[in-house]
PDB file of C-alpha atoms and ligand atoms in Angstrom:
ATOM      1  CA  MET O 128      29.709-108.135-119.502  1.00 96.00           C
ATOM      2  CA  ILE O 129      32.932-109.804-118.622  1.00 98.00           C
ATOM      3  CA  THR O 130      33.371-112.888-116.697  1.00 98.00           C
ATOM      4  CA  LEU O 131      36.453-113.904-114.833  1.00 98.00           C
ATOM      5  CA  TYR O 132      36.950-117.297-113.972  1.00 98.00           C
ATOM      6  CA  GLY O 133      39.071-117.321-110.639  1.00 98.00           C
ATOM      7  CA  PHE O 134      39.250-119.003-107.688  1.00 98.00           C
ATOM      8  CA  GLY O 135      36.807-119.351-104.752  1.00 98.00           C
ATOM      9  CA  ARG O 136      38.276-122.188-102.566  1.00 97.00           C
ATOM     10  CA  LEU O 137      42.006-123.160-103.045  1.00 97.00           C
ATOM     11  CA  TYR O 138      44.530-125.057-100.848  1.00 95.00           C
ATOM     12  CA  ARG O 139      45.302-122.882 -98.151  1.00 94.00           C
ATOM     13  CA  ARG O 140      49.115-122.746 -99.196  1.00 94.00           C
ATOM     14  CA  VAL O 141      48.683-121.054-102.441  1.00 97.00           C
ATOM     15  CA  ILE O 142      46.126-118.616-101.864  1.00 98.00           C
ATOM     16  CA  GLY O 143      47.625-114.977-102.433  1.00 98.00           C
ATOM     17  CA  GLU O 144      49.840-116.670-105.250  1.00 98.00           C
ATOM     18  CA  THR O 145      47.661-117.104-108.051  1.00 98.00           C
ATOM     19  CA  ARG O 146      47.491-115.673-111.405  1.00 98.00           C
ATOM     20  CA  ASP O 147      43.903-114.477-111.167  1.00 98.00           C
ATOM     21  CA  LEU O 148      45.088-111.539-108.889  1.00 98.00           C
ATOM     22  CA  ARG O 149      46.865-110.105-112.218  1.00 98.00           C
ATOM     23  CA  ALA O 150      43.786-110.255-114.178  1.00 98.00           C
ATOM     24  CA  GLN O 151      41.642-108.855-111.661  1.00 98.00           C
ATOM     25  CA  TRP O 152      44.153-106.241-111.368  1.00 99.00           C
ATOM     26  CA  ALA O 153      43.884-105.357-114.454  1.00 99.00           C
ATOM     27  CA  LEU O 154      40.149-105.216-114.246  1.00 98.00           C
ATOM     28  CA  GLU O 155      40.170-102.912-111.798  1.00 98.00           C
ATOM     29  CA  GLU O 156      42.698-100.918-113.117  1.00 98.00           C
ATOM     30  CA  THR O 157      40.395-100.302-116.336  1.00 98.00           C
ATOM     31  CA  GLY O 158      37.353-100.091-114.727  1.00 98.00           C
ATOM     32  CA  LEU O 159      35.435-102.251-116.960  1.00 98.00           C
ATOM     33  CA  PRO O 160      32.424-104.002-115.933  1.00 98.00           C
ATOM     34  CA  TYR O 161      33.010-107.480-114.651  1.00 98.00           C
ATOM     35  CA  ARG O 162      31.924-110.410-112.447  1.00 98.00           C
ATOM     36  CA  VAL O 163      33.895-112.969-111.108  1.00 98.00           C
ATOM     37  CA  HIS O 164      33.004-116.775-111.361  1.00 98.00           C
ATOM     38  CA  ALA O 165      34.889-118.285-108.346  1.00 98.00           C
ATOM     39  CA  LEU O 166      36.067-122.160-109.001  1.00 98.00           C
ATOM     40  CA  ASP O 167      36.210-124.528-106.303  1.00 97.00           C
ATOM     41  CA  HIS O 168      39.897-125.974-106.987  1.00 97.00           C
ATOM     42  CA  THR O 169      39.588-128.132-103.864  1.00 96.00           C
ATOM     43  CA  GLY O 170      36.412-129.793-105.211  1.00 96.00           C
ATOM     44  CA  GLY O 171      37.964-130.677-108.586  1.00 96.00           C
ATOM     45  CA  GLU O 172      35.903-127.884-110.352  1.00 96.00           C
ATOM     46  CA  LEU O 173      38.848-126.893-112.807  1.00 97.00           C
ATOM     47  CA  ASP O 174      38.788-130.578-113.923  1.00 96.00           C
ATOM     48  CA  GLY O 175      35.191-130.846-114.485  1.00 94.00           C
ATOM     49  CA  PRO O 176      33.337-131.279-118.111  1.00 94.00           C
ATOM     50  CA  ALA O 177      31.965-127.487-117.553  1.00 94.00           C
ATOM     51  CA  TYR O 178      35.432-125.782-116.983  1.00 97.00           C
ATOM     52  CA  SER O 179      37.024-128.087-119.434  1.00 95.00           C
ATOM     53  CA  ARG O 180      34.915-126.447-122.422  1.00 94.00           C
ATOM     54  CA  ILE O 181      36.321-123.077-121.087  1.00 95.00           C
ATOM     55  CA  SER O 182      40.077-123.821-120.388  1.00 97.00           C
ATOM     56  CA  CYS O 183      41.908-126.302-122.346  1.00 95.00           C
ATOM     57  CA  PHE O 184      44.338-127.013-119.611  1.00 97.00           C
ATOM     58  CA  HIS O 185      41.885-126.497-116.816  1.00 98.00           C
ATOM     59  CA  LEU O 186      43.638-123.524-115.313  1.00 98.00           C
ATOM     60  CA  VAL O 187      42.905-119.972-114.112  1.00 98.00           C
ATOM     61  CA  PRO O 188      42.556-117.327-114.994  1.00 98.00           C
ATOM     62  CA  VAL O 189      40.086-117.338-118.105  1.00 98.00           C
ATOM     63  CA  ILE O 190      38.071-114.447-119.035  1.00 98.00           C
ATOM     64  CA  ASP O 191      35.098-114.900-120.823  1.00 98.00           C
ATOM     65  CA  ASP O 192      33.576-111.642-122.387  1.00 98.00           C
ATOM     66  CA  ASP O 193      30.237-112.304-123.767  1.00 97.00           C
ATOM     67  CA  GLY O 194      31.049-115.505-125.288  1.00 97.00           C
ATOM     68  CA  PHE O 195      34.844-114.802-126.431  1.00 98.00           C
ATOM     69  CA  ILE O 196      36.988-116.720-124.070  1.00 98.00           C
ATOM     70  CA  ILE O 197      40.467-115.816-123.362  1.00 98.00           C
ATOM     71  CA  ALA O 198      42.933-117.762-121.319  1.00 98.00           C
ATOM     72  CA  GLU O 199      46.316-117.367-120.353  1.00 98.00           C
ATOM     73  CA  SER O 200      46.948-114.359-118.093  1.00 98.00           C
ATOM     74  CA  GLY O 201      49.693-112.366-120.506  1.00 98.00           C
ATOM     75  CA  ALA O 202      46.717-112.569-123.005  1.00 98.00           C
ATOM     76  CA  VAL O 203      43.988-111.968-120.876  1.00 98.00           C
ATOM     77  CA  LEU O 204      45.781-108.381-119.728  1.00 98.00           C
ATOM     78  CA  LEU O 205      46.816-107.337-123.386  1.00 98.00           C
ATOM     79  CA  TYR O 206      42.714-108.151-124.401  1.00 98.00           C
ATOM     80  CA  LEU O 207      41.875-106.118-121.525  1.00 98.00           C
ATOM     81  CA  ALA O 208      43.922-103.233-122.150  1.00 98.00           C
ATOM     82  CA  GLU O 209      43.221-103.443-126.016  1.00 98.00           C
ATOM     83  CA  LYS O 210      39.374-103.618-124.934  1.00 98.00           C
ATOM     84  CA  ALA O 211      39.357-100.731-122.546  1.00 98.00           C
ATOM     85  CA  GLY O 212      41.821 -98.556-124.622  1.00 98.00           C
ATOM     86  CA  LYS O 213      43.888 -98.109-121.142  1.00 98.00           C
ATOM     87  CA  LEU O 214      46.970 -99.636-120.103  1.00 98.00           C
ATOM     88  CA  ILE O 215      48.722 -99.637-123.549  1.00 98.00           C
ATOM     89  CA  PRO O 216      49.485 -96.943-125.860  1.00 98.00           C
ATOM     90  CA  PRO O 217      47.274 -96.443-129.105  1.00 97.00           C
ATOM     91  CA  ASP O 218      50.269 -96.357-131.325  1.00 97.00           C
ATOM     92  CA  PHE O 219      51.622 -99.297-132.954  1.00 98.00           C
ATOM     93  CA  GLU O 220      55.420 -99.596-131.708  1.00 98.00           C
ATOM     94  CA  GLY O 221      54.149 -98.605-127.818  1.00 98.00           C
ATOM     95  CA  ARG O 222      51.644-101.541-128.344  1.00 98.00           C
ATOM     96  CA  MET O 223      54.539-103.545-129.551  1.00 98.00           C
ATOM     97  CA  ARG O 224      56.763-102.583-126.687  1.00 98.00           C
ATOM     98  CA  VAL O 225      54.159-103.605-124.238  1.00 98.00           C
ATOM     99  CA  VAL O 226      54.098-107.043-125.887  1.00 98.00           C
ATOM    100  CA  GLN O 227      57.909-107.243-125.566  1.00 98.00           C
ATOM    101  CA  TRP O 228      57.656-106.540-121.692  1.00 98.00           C
ATOM    102  CA  CYS O 229      54.586-108.809-121.183  1.00 98.00           C
ATOM    103  CA  PHE O 230      57.007-111.430-122.544  1.00 98.00           C
ATOM    104  CA  SER O 231      60.025-110.617-120.698  1.00 98.00           C
ATOM    105  CA  ALA O 232      57.927-111.058-117.499  1.00 98.00           C
ATOM    106  CA  LEU O 233      56.593-113.950-118.142  1.00 98.00           C
ATOM    107  CA  THR O 234      58.948-116.165-119.999  1.00 98.00           C
ATOM    108  CA  THR O 235      62.258-114.883-119.054  1.00 98.00           C
ATOM    109  CA  VAL O 236      61.838-113.504-115.086  1.00 98.00           C
ATOM    110  CA  GLU O 237      59.270-115.439-114.128  1.00 98.00           C
ATOM    111  CA  ARG O 238      60.907-119.044-114.766  1.00 97.00           C
ATOM    112  CA  PRO O 239      63.398-118.798-111.872  1.00 98.00           C
ATOM    113  CA  LEU O 240      61.212-116.268-109.549  1.00 98.00           C
ATOM    114  CA  MET O 241      58.682-118.928-109.679  1.00 98.00           C
ATOM    115  CA  GLU O 242      60.828-121.724-109.035  1.00 97.00           C
ATOM    116  CA  ILE O 243      62.724-120.017-105.821  1.00 98.00           C
ATOM    117  CA  GLN O 244      59.134-119.508-104.758  1.00 98.00           C
ATOM    118  CA  LEU O 245      58.069-123.064-104.836  1.00 97.00           C
ATOM    119  CA  ILE O 246      61.636-124.198-103.034  1.00 97.00           C
ATOM    120  CA  ASP O 247      60.894-121.800-100.502  1.00 97.00           C
ATOM    121  CA  LYS O 248      57.173-122.726 -99.847  1.00 95.00           C
ATOM    122  CA  PHE O 249      57.318-126.458-100.416  1.00 95.00           C
ATOM    123  CA  GLY O 250      60.943-127.556 -99.802  1.00 95.00           C
ATOM    124  CA  GLY O 251      61.704-128.922-103.469  1.00 87.00           C
ATOM    125  CA  GLY O 252      62.924-132.134-102.182  1.00 92.00           C
ATOM    126  CA  GLU O 253      66.348-133.589-103.128  1.00 93.00           C
ATOM    127  CA  GLY O 254      68.875-131.166-104.635  1.00 95.00           C
ATOM    128  CA  ALA O 255      66.365-128.321-103.459  1.00 96.00           C
ATOM    129  CA  GLU O 256      69.514-125.957-102.108  1.00 96.00           C
ATOM    130  CA  ASN O 257      71.521-126.527-105.508  1.00 97.00           C
ATOM    131  CA  ARG O 258      68.585-126.042-107.453  1.00 97.00           C
ATOM    132  CA  ARG O 259      67.357-122.752-105.832  1.00 98.00           C
ATOM    133  CA  ALA O 260      71.239-121.208-105.893  1.00 98.00           C
ATOM    134  CA  GLY O 261      71.294-121.741-109.688  1.00 98.00           C
ATOM    135  CA  MET O 262      67.560-120.200-109.875  1.00 98.00           C
ATOM    136  CA  VAL O 263      69.028-117.069-107.865  1.00 98.00           C
ATOM    137  CA  LYS O 264      71.900-116.874-109.867  1.00 98.00           C
ATOM    138  CA  GLU O 265      69.811-117.031-113.036  1.00 98.00           C
ATOM    139  CA  ALA O 266      67.425-114.438-111.576  1.00 98.00           C
ATOM    140  CA  GLY O 267      70.288-112.210-111.038  1.00 98.00           C
ATOM    141  CA  ARG O 268      70.897-111.708-114.580  1.00 98.00           C
ATOM    142  CA  TRP O 269      67.439-110.581-115.281  1.00 98.00           C
ATOM    143  CA  LEU O 270      66.936-108.616-112.253  1.00 98.00           C
ATOM    144  CA  ASP O 271      70.567-106.751-113.077  1.00 98.00           C
ATOM    145  CA  GLY O 272      68.810-105.854-116.735  1.00 98.00           C
ATOM    146  CA  LEU O 273      65.644-104.757-115.060  1.00 98.00           C
ATOM    147  CA  GLU O 274      67.543-102.468-112.775  1.00 98.00           C
ATOM    148  CA  ARG O 275      69.488-101.121-116.160  1.00 98.00           C
ATOM    149  CA  ARG O 276      66.237-100.524-117.565  1.00 98.00           C
ATOM    150  CA  LEU O 277      64.625 -98.645-114.577  1.00 98.00           C
ATOM    151  CA  ASP O 278      67.743 -96.208-114.568  1.00 97.00           C
ATOM    152  CA  ASP O 279      65.624 -93.332-116.197  1.00 94.00           C
ATOM    153  CA  ARG O 280      62.146 -94.609-116.134  1.00 97.00           C
ATOM    154  CA  GLU O 281      59.219 -94.884-114.022  1.00 98.00           C
ATOM    155  CA  TRP O 282      57.658 -97.724-115.610  1.00 98.00           C
ATOM    156  CA  ILE O 283      59.216-100.818-117.521  1.00 98.00           C
ATOM    157  CA  ALA O 284      57.504-100.365-121.203  1.00 98.00           C
ATOM    158  CA  CYS O 285      56.412 -96.708-121.653  1.00 98.00           C
ATOM    159  CA  ALA O 286      56.045 -93.499-119.874  1.00 97.00           C
ATOM    160  CA  ASP O 287      52.666 -94.374-118.585  1.00 98.00           C
ATOM    161  CA  PHE O 288      51.399 -97.495-116.249  1.00 98.00           C
ATOM    162  CA  THR O 289      50.768-100.521-118.616  1.00 98.00           C
ATOM    163  CA  VAL O 290      49.983-104.065-118.358  1.00 98.00           C
ATOM    164  CA  ALA O 291      53.508-104.934-118.578  1.00 99.00           C
ATOM    165  CA  ASP O 292      53.943-103.531-115.320  1.00 99.00           C
ATOM    166  CA  ILE O 293      51.043-105.507-113.874  1.00 99.00           C
ATOM    167  CA  LEU O 294      52.714-108.942-115.185  1.00 98.00           C
ATOM    168  CA  LEU O 295      56.052-107.636-113.952  1.00 99.00           C
ATOM    169  CA  ALA O 296      54.852-106.703-110.584  1.00 98.00           C
ATOM    170  CA  THR O 297      53.026-109.404-110.029  1.00 98.00           C
ATOM    171  CA  VAL O 298      56.085-111.826-110.978  1.00 98.00           C
ATOM    172  CA  LEU O 299      58.582-109.800-108.771  1.00 98.00           C
ATOM    173  CA  ARG O 300      56.095-110.342-106.025  1.00 98.00           C
ATOM    174  CA  GLU O 301      56.839-113.977-106.210  1.00 98.00           C
ATOM    175  CA  ILE O 302      60.089-113.351-104.387  1.00 98.00           C
ATOM    176  CA  ARG O 303      58.801-110.665-101.819  1.00 98.00           C
ATOM    177  CA  LYS O 304      59.558-112.473 -98.898  1.00 97.00           C
ATOM    178  CA  THR O 305      62.955-113.050 -99.787  1.00 98.00           C
ATOM    179  CA  ASP O 306      65.867-110.386 -99.797  1.00 98.00           C
ATOM    180  CA  LEU O 307      66.695-110.661-103.506  1.00 98.00           C
ATOM    181  CA  LEU O 308      65.425-107.276-104.327  1.00 98.00           C
ATOM    182  CA  ASP O 309      67.398-105.611-101.810  1.00 98.00           C
ATOM    183  CA  PRO O 310      70.528-104.974-104.375  1.00 98.00           C
ATOM    184  CA  TYR O 311      68.184-103.134-106.667  1.00 98.00           C
ATOM    185  CA  PRO O 312      67.144-100.041-105.383  1.00 98.00           C
ATOM    186  CA  ARG O 313      65.528 -98.726-108.552  1.00 98.00           C
ATOM    187  CA  LEU O 314      63.625-102.301-108.942  1.00 98.00           C
ATOM    188  CA  LYS O 315      62.573-102.189-105.536  1.00 98.00           C
ATOM    189  CA  ALA O 316      61.215 -98.532-105.579  1.00 98.00           C
ATOM    190  CA  TYR O 317      59.456 -99.900-109.051  1.00 98.00           C
ATOM    191  CA  TYR O 318      57.800-102.737-107.103  1.00 98.00           C
ATOM    192  CA  ALA O 319      56.862-100.518-104.352  1.00 98.00           C
ATOM    193  CA  ARG O 320      55.246 -97.871-106.540  1.00 98.00           C
ATOM    194  CA  ALA O 321      53.117-100.587-108.546  1.00 98.00           C
ATOM    195  CA  VAL O 322      51.924-102.397-105.702  1.00 98.00           C
ATOM    196  CA  ALA O 323      50.849 -98.832-103.859  1.00 98.00           C
ATOM    197  CA  ARG O 324      48.281 -98.450-106.703  1.00 98.00           C
ATOM    198  CA  PRO O 325      44.530 -98.140-105.363  1.00 98.00           C
ATOM    199  CA  ALA O 326      43.465-100.616-107.751  1.00 98.00           C
ATOM    200  CA  TRP O 327      46.007-103.321-106.594  1.00 98.00           C
ATOM    201  CA  HIS O 328      44.557-102.611-102.895  1.00 98.00           C
ATOM    202  CA  ARG O 329      41.092-103.094-104.279  1.00 98.00           C
ATOM    203  CA  THR O 330      42.086-106.338-105.873  1.00 98.00           C
ATOM    204  CA  LEU O 331      43.852-107.728-102.765  1.00 98.00           C
ATOM    205  CA  SER O 332      40.579-106.879-100.489  1.00 98.00           C
ATOM    206  CA  LEU O 333      38.386-108.703-103.141  1.00 98.00           C
ATOM    207  CA  TYR O 334      40.793-111.634-103.350  1.00 98.00           C
ATOM    208  CA  ALA O 335      41.115-111.933 -99.804  1.00 98.00           C
ATOM    209  CA  GLU O 336      37.109-111.826 -99.386  1.00 98.00           C
ATOM    210  CA  ARG O 337      36.589-114.113-102.020  1.00 98.00           C
ATOM    211  CA  LEU O 338      38.887-116.793-100.619  1.00 98.00           C
ATOM    212  CA  GLY O 339      37.780-116.389 -96.813  1.00 97.00           C
ATOM    213  CA  VAL O 340      41.254-114.868 -95.806  1.00 98.00           C
ATOM    214  CA  THR O 341      42.249-111.619 -94.693  1.00 98.00           C
ATOM    215  CA  VAL O 342      44.523-108.884 -96.487  1.00 98.00           C
ATOM    216  CA  GLU O 343      47.198-109.466 -94.105  1.00 97.00           C
ATOM    217  CA  ASP O 344      47.548-113.257 -94.657  1.00 96.00           C
ATOM    218  CA  ILE O 345      48.484-112.659 -98.214  1.00 97.00           C
ATOM    219  CA  ARG O 346      49.954-109.315 -98.460  1.00 92.00           C
TER     220      ARG O 346
HETATM  221  N1  GSH A 645      50.599-119.747-118.195  1.00 75.09           N
HETATM  222  C1  GSH A 645      49.347-119.686-117.545  1.00 75.09           C
HETATM  223  C2  GSH A 645      49.711-120.499-116.093  1.00 75.09           C
HETATM  224  C3  GSH A 645      48.269-120.688-115.461  1.00 75.09           C
HETATM  225  C4  GSH A 645      48.534-121.433-114.022  1.00 75.09           C
HETATM  226  O1  GSH A 645      49.416-121.764-113.498  1.00 75.09           O
HETATM  227  N2  GSH A 645      47.299-121.220-113.335  1.00 75.09           N
HETATM  228  C5  GSH A 645      47.455-122.011-111.899  1.00 75.09           C
HETATM  229  C6  GSH A 645      47.090-120.940-111.024  1.00 75.09           C
HETATM  230  S1  GSH A 645      48.293-119.566-110.702  1.00 75.09           S
HETATM  231  C7  GSH A 645      46.536-122.928-112.087  1.00 75.09           C
HETATM  232  O2  GSH A 645      45.249-122.831-112.145  1.00 75.09           O
HETATM  233  N3  GSH A 645      46.603-124.114-111.323  1.00 75.09           N
HETATM  234  C8  GSH A 645      45.461-124.914-111.118  1.00 75.09           C
HETATM  235  C9  GSH A 645      45.799-126.366-111.022  1.00 75.09           C
HETATM  236  O3  GSH A 645      47.231-126.701-112.001  1.00 75.09           O
HETATM  237  O4  GSH A 645      45.251-127.350-111.245  1.00 75.09           O
HETATM  238  C10 GSH A 645      48.748-118.467-117.140  1.00 75.09           C
HETATM  239  O5  GSH A 645      49.647-117.334-117.226  1.00 75.09           O
HETATM  240  O6  GSH A 645      47.493-118.071-117.231  1.00 75.09           O
END
């Protein structure tokens, strides 16, 4: 049985923004049986000795599959896809295409989007306005590229929905409260398609229940 280490108690302002969402979304999509170990972040559980043995960076998400432990959301999703034989194609080239787009989401697209989200949420201190403008400019390069990629396709890596779409959609979600997707109709439609999936709705409900908020609070 898989155990997902996710948040159980968390500082209010980051509820709804954490990466255990993407891991749970993949679990819900694959149908693999799992349980959630809900960590108390506010009580320091991530820094305690027990969790230290599971996550060397003291971060969430991590999964433990009967003793085999995997950290890093991208690796967690690829593991789940490989294990389930779902959300990734069976052929080598198709799988590498998914890996490519997982890296794109996490190492290229997420950086400026996450920075914009952090500035919008927490202010960002001195120089934040200039930094945000720079990040918006950089984000525009990656969003332009995604819009082109989606010219004639429904999903980012392959014909079918894959874990790369879970990563990219959760990354795009970081700017859902801005108008930065407005110039990109195909990307907007792609995001809407991804978050319309029943497994995402189940994930949001389960997460909201776990954190003691409503789905509306975190949508
Ligand atoms: N690169 C890691 C980042 C994980 C990460 O930053 N997790 C945050 C929640 S989204 C966390 O556990 N923060 C707790 C802390 O910093 O104390 C991944 O993709 O899994």
